[in-house]
Amino acid sequence: MKIVNRKARYRYQILDEIEAGIALTGSEAKSLREGRGSLLEAFSRIKDGEVWLHNFVIPLYSHASPSGYDPARPRKLLLHKNEILALSQKMSSGGLGLVPLACYFSQGFVKVRLGLARGKKQYEKRETIKRREQEREAARAIKLRS
């Protein structure tokens, strides 16, 4: 099971990546094992020396009771203190944010891959699309020749 934020690499220029654990309830982990979850509108913030993941939607596990469950609640990310300090120093320089790129299981633990990112301008997004289309055209041309 791997949940990928496909829009992140389109919307942001990823400067650095880091892996973090995430504090979940049992039913949330089971729901992720089923491959359910969305990182599309998710973002991370550093607050009081802790990293929090917001808007990571994990739907209710199919066999769990629905009493008082919030699928988009803020979830704490588990990082070492020196990693948090390094991230906060880089982010304080301005224009940078933490974007979740993927969520997956590693040795039975749920991990989130975060990217230190800078937002792309509209013309940069258009360049990305143009470059991707040119690569596809070249691949098609090579495929037709052989």
PDB file of C-alpha atoms in Angstrom:
ATOM      1  CA  MET A   1       0.000   0.000   0.000  1.00  0.00           C
ATOM      2  CA  LYS A   2       1.350   3.392  -0.967  1.00  0.00           C
ATOM      3  CA  ILE A   3      -0.599   6.632  -1.141  1.00  0.00           C
ATOM      4  CA  VAL A   4       1.080   9.226  -3.357  1.00  0.00           C
ATOM      5  CA  ASN A   5       0.416  12.960  -3.602  1.00  0.00           C
ATOM      6  CA  ARG A   6       0.735  13.237  -7.385  1.00  0.00           C
ATOM      7  CA  LYS A   7      -0.073  16.958  -7.483  1.00  0.00           C
ATOM      8  CA  ALA A   8       2.777  17.857  -5.110  1.00  0.00           C
ATOM      9  CA  ARG A   9       5.566  17.567  -7.685  1.00  0.00           C
ATOM     10  CA  TYR A  10       3.468  19.553 -10.169  1.00  0.00           C
ATOM     11  CA  ARG A  11       2.560  22.367  -7.751  1.00  0.00           C
ATOM     12  CA  TYR A  12       5.878  22.606  -5.877  1.00  0.00           C
ATOM     13  CA  GLN A  13       9.591  22.475  -6.500  1.00  0.00           C
ATOM     14  CA  ILE A  14      10.873  19.872  -4.019  1.00  0.00           C
ATOM     15  CA  LEU A  15      14.217  20.934  -2.530  1.00  0.00           C
ATOM     16  CA  ASP A  16      14.712  18.243   0.118  1.00  0.00           C
ATOM     17  CA  GLU A  17      12.938  15.085   1.288  1.00  0.00           C
ATOM     18  CA  ILE A  18      12.634  13.566   4.754  1.00  0.00           C
ATOM     19  CA  GLU A  19      10.875  10.482   6.156  1.00  0.00           C
ATOM     20  CA  ALA A  20       8.742  10.783   9.289  1.00  0.00           C
ATOM     21  CA  GLY A  21       6.596   8.465  11.366  1.00  0.00           C
ATOM     22  CA  ILE A  22       3.001   9.385  12.098  1.00  0.00           C
ATOM     23  CA  ALA A  23       0.890   8.945  15.247  1.00  0.00           C
ATOM     24  CA  LEU A  24      -2.346   7.154  14.319  1.00  0.00           C
ATOM     25  CA  THR A  25      -5.142   5.269  16.026  1.00  0.00           C
ATOM     26  CA  GLY A  26      -5.550   1.565  15.299  1.00  0.00           C
ATOM     27  CA  SER A  27      -8.538   2.002  13.009  1.00  0.00           C
ATOM     28  CA  GLU A  28      -6.695   4.682  11.001  1.00  0.00           C
ATOM     29  CA  ALA A  29      -3.749   2.335  10.433  1.00  0.00           C
ATOM     30  CA  LYS A  30      -6.132  -0.434   9.334  1.00  0.00           C
ATOM     31  CA  SER A  31      -7.866   1.947   6.953  1.00  0.00           C
ATOM     32  CA  LEU A  32      -4.481   2.857   5.438  1.00  0.00           C
ATOM     33  CA  ARG A  33      -3.675  -0.859   5.061  1.00  0.00           C
ATOM     34  CA  GLU A  34      -6.787  -1.081   2.893  1.00  0.00           C
ATOM     35  CA  GLY A  35      -5.220   1.620   0.692  1.00  0.00           C
ATOM     36  CA  ARG A  36      -7.685   4.314   1.672  1.00  0.00           C
ATOM     37  CA  GLY A  37      -6.496   7.865   2.266  1.00  0.00           C
ATOM     38  CA  SER A  38      -5.874  11.121   0.431  1.00  0.00           C
ATOM     39  CA  LEU A  39      -2.881  13.452   0.607  1.00  0.00           C
ATOM     40  CA  LEU A  40      -4.236  15.773  -2.081  1.00  0.00           C
ATOM     41  CA  GLU A  41      -4.903  18.851   0.085  1.00  0.00           C
ATOM     42  CA  ALA A  42      -2.571  17.885   2.940  1.00  0.00           C
ATOM     43  CA  PHE A  43       0.128  20.157   4.364  1.00  0.00           C
ATOM     44  CA  SER A  44       2.455  20.215   7.369  1.00  0.00           C
ATOM     45  CA  ARG A  45       3.167  22.876   9.955  1.00  0.00           C
ATOM     46  CA  ILE A  46       5.677  23.198  12.777  1.00  0.00           C
ATOM     47  CA  LYS A  47       3.968  24.341  15.981  1.00  0.00           C
ATOM     48  CA  ASP A  48       5.563  24.469  19.443  1.00  0.00           C
ATOM     49  CA  GLY A  49       8.501  22.309  18.364  1.00  0.00           C
ATOM     50  CA  GLU A  50       6.249  19.589  16.898  1.00  0.00           C
ATOM     51  CA  VAL A  51       5.366  18.823  13.280  1.00  0.00           C
ATOM     52  CA  TRP A  52       1.656  18.378  12.507  1.00  0.00           C
ATOM     53  CA  LEU A  53       0.071  17.021   9.344  1.00  0.00           C
ATOM     54  CA  HIS A  54      -3.216  18.748   8.433  1.00  0.00           C
ATOM     55  CA  ASN A  55      -5.954  17.701   5.964  1.00  0.00           C
ATOM     56  CA  PHE A  56      -4.632  14.149   5.514  1.00  0.00           C
ATOM     57  CA  VAL A  57      -7.981  12.440   4.980  1.00  0.00           C
ATOM     58  CA  ILE A  58      -8.172   8.862   6.272  1.00  0.00           C
ATOM     59  CA  PRO A  59     -11.716   7.501   5.867  1.00  0.00           C
ATOM     60  CA  LEU A  60     -13.293   5.478   8.647  1.00  0.00           C
ATOM     61  CA  TYR A  61     -12.190   1.833   8.735  1.00  0.00           C
ATOM     62  CA  SER A  62     -14.996  -0.351   7.409  1.00  0.00           C
ATOM     63  CA  HIS A  63     -15.280  -2.442  10.624  1.00  0.00           C
ATOM     64  CA  ALA A  64     -14.840   0.422  13.145  1.00  0.00           C
ATOM     65  CA  SER A  65     -17.562   2.278  15.028  1.00  0.00           C
ATOM     66  CA  PRO A  66     -18.197   5.768  13.607  1.00  0.00           C
ATOM     67  CA  SER A  67     -18.660   7.526  16.961  1.00  0.00           C
ATOM     68  CA  GLY A  68     -16.848  10.873  16.986  1.00  0.00           C
ATOM     69  CA  TYR A  69     -14.426  10.094  14.154  1.00  0.00           C
ATOM     70  CA  ASP A  70     -12.879  13.033  12.263  1.00  0.00           C
ATOM     71  CA  PRO A  71     -11.248  11.821   9.014  1.00  0.00           C
ATOM     72  CA  ALA A  72      -9.226  15.038   8.515  1.00  0.00           C
ATOM     73  CA  ARG A  73      -7.984  15.641  12.073  1.00  0.00           C
ATOM     74  CA  PRO A  74      -4.431  17.000  12.547  1.00  0.00           C
ATOM     75  CA  ARG A  75      -1.942  14.171  13.083  1.00  0.00           C
ATOM     76  CA  LYS A  76       1.415  14.433  14.798  1.00  0.00           C
ATOM     77  CA  LEU A  77       4.495  13.534  12.773  1.00  0.00           C
ATOM     78  CA  LEU A  78       7.330  11.806  14.596  1.00  0.00           C
ATOM     79  CA  LEU A  79      10.760  13.320  13.966  1.00  0.00           C
ATOM     80  CA  HIS A  80      13.912  13.773  16.015  1.00  0.00           C
ATOM     81  CA  LYS A  81      14.333  17.180  17.633  1.00  0.00           C
ATOM     82  CA  ASN A  82      17.417  18.016  15.546  1.00  0.00           C
ATOM     83  CA  GLU A  83      15.464  17.220  12.342  1.00  0.00           C
ATOM     84  CA  ILE A  84      12.638  19.528  13.437  1.00  0.00           C
ATOM     85  CA  LEU A  85      15.108  22.320  14.252  1.00  0.00           C
ATOM     86  CA  ALA A  86      16.834  21.947  10.873  1.00  0.00           C
ATOM     87  CA  LEU A  87      13.482  22.061   9.061  1.00  0.00           C
ATOM     88  CA  SER A  88      12.290  25.111  10.989  1.00  0.00           C
ATOM     89  CA  GLN A  89      15.551  26.949  10.226  1.00  0.00           C
ATOM     90  CA  LYS A  90      15.205  26.222   6.510  1.00  0.00           C
ATOM     91  CA  MET A  91      11.534  27.238   6.529  1.00  0.00           C
ATOM     92  CA  SER A  92      12.216  30.497   8.385  1.00  0.00           C
ATOM     93  CA  SER A  93      14.267  31.754   5.425  1.00  0.00           C
ATOM     94  CA  GLY A  94      10.918  32.338   3.710  1.00  0.00           C
ATOM     95  CA  GLY A  95       8.870  30.908   0.888  1.00  0.00           C
ATOM     96  CA  LEU A  96       9.314  27.276   1.912  1.00  0.00           C
ATOM     97  CA  GLY A  97       6.776  24.799   3.227  1.00  0.00           C
ATOM     98  CA  LEU A  98       6.451  21.132   4.152  1.00  0.00           C
ATOM     99  CA  VAL A  99       4.404  19.064   1.714  1.00  0.00           C
ATOM    100  CA  PRO A 100       3.579  15.364   2.185  1.00  0.00           C
ATOM    101  CA  LEU A 101       4.663  13.430  -0.909  1.00  0.00           C
ATOM    102  CA  ALA A 102       3.725   9.854   0.001  1.00  0.00           C
ATOM    103  CA  CYS A 103       2.428   7.646   2.794  1.00  0.00           C
ATOM    104  CA  TYR A 104       3.495   4.005   3.026  1.00  0.00           C
ATOM    105  CA  PHE A 105       4.264   1.125   5.379  1.00  0.00           C
ATOM    106  CA  SER A 106       7.878   0.391   6.269  1.00  0.00           C
ATOM    107  CA  GLN A 107       8.538  -2.672   8.451  1.00  0.00           C
ATOM    108  CA  GLY A 108       4.999  -2.485   9.836  1.00  0.00           C
ATOM    109  CA  PHE A 109       5.112   1.234  10.655  1.00  0.00           C
ATOM    110  CA  VAL A 110       3.290   3.974   8.755  1.00  0.00           C
ATOM    111  CA  LYS A 111       5.728   6.494   7.299  1.00  0.00           C
ATOM    112  CA  VAL A 112       5.145   9.818   5.567  1.00  0.00           C
ATOM    113  CA  ARG A 113       7.652  11.215   3.066  1.00  0.00           C
ATOM    114  CA  LEU A 114       7.762  15.000   3.416  1.00  0.00           C
ATOM    115  CA  GLY A 115       9.234  17.430   0.941  1.00  0.00           C
ATOM    116  CA  LEU A 116      10.687  20.828   1.755  1.00  0.00           C
ATOM    117  CA  ALA A 117       9.070  22.727  -1.092  1.00  0.00           C
ATOM    118  CA  ARG A 118       8.798  26.089  -2.787  1.00  0.00           C
ATOM    119  CA  GLY A 119       5.618  26.867  -4.719  1.00  0.00           C
ATOM    120  CA  LYS A 120       5.880  27.026  -8.509  1.00  0.00           C
ATOM    121  CA  LYS A 121       4.643  29.989 -10.503  1.00  0.00           C
ATOM    122  CA  GLN A 122       2.105  29.438 -13.288  1.00  0.00           C
ATOM    123  CA  TYR A 123       4.718  29.731 -16.062  1.00  0.00           C
ATOM    124  CA  GLU A 124       6.873  27.090 -14.331  1.00  0.00           C
ATOM    125  CA  LYS A 125       3.890  24.722 -14.275  1.00  0.00           C
ATOM    126  CA  ARG A 126       3.359  25.314 -18.005  1.00  0.00           C
ATOM    127  CA  GLU A 127       7.050  24.543 -18.653  1.00  0.00           C
ATOM    128  CA  THR A 128       6.681  21.285 -16.715  1.00  0.00           C
ATOM    129  CA  ILE A 129       3.685  20.266 -18.843  1.00  0.00           C
ATOM    130  CA  LYS A 130       5.493  21.210 -22.068  1.00  0.00           C
ATOM    131  CA  ARG A 131       8.617  19.231 -21.090  1.00  0.00           C
ATOM    132  CA  ARG A 132       6.514  16.171 -20.161  1.00  0.00           C
ATOM    133  CA  GLU A 133       4.674  16.285 -23.511  1.00  0.00           C
ATOM    134  CA  GLN A 134       7.964  16.576 -25.426  1.00  0.00           C
ATOM    135  CA  GLU A 135       9.324  13.526 -23.611  1.00  0.00           C
ATOM    136  CA  ARG A 136       6.174  11.559 -24.502  1.00  0.00           C
ATOM    137  CA  GLU A 137       6.450  12.610 -28.161  1.00  0.00           C
ATOM    138  CA  ALA A 138      10.096  11.496 -28.247  1.00  0.00           C
ATOM    139  CA  ALA A 139       9.222   8.153 -26.645  1.00  0.00           C
ATOM    140  CA  ARG A 140       6.421   7.632 -29.192  1.00  0.00           C
ATOM    141  CA  ALA A 141       8.762   8.463 -32.084  1.00  0.00           C
ATOM    142  CA  ILE A 142      11.371   5.987 -30.830  1.00  0.00           C
ATOM    143  CA  LYS A 143       8.695   3.324 -30.357  1.00  0.00           C
ATOM    144  CA  LEU A 144       7.397   3.819 -33.923  1.00  0.00           C
ATOM    145  CA  ARG A 145      10.906   3.497 -35.428  1.00  0.00           C
ATOM    146  CA  SER A 146      11.600   0.147 -33.808  1.00  0.00           C
TER     147      SER A 146
END
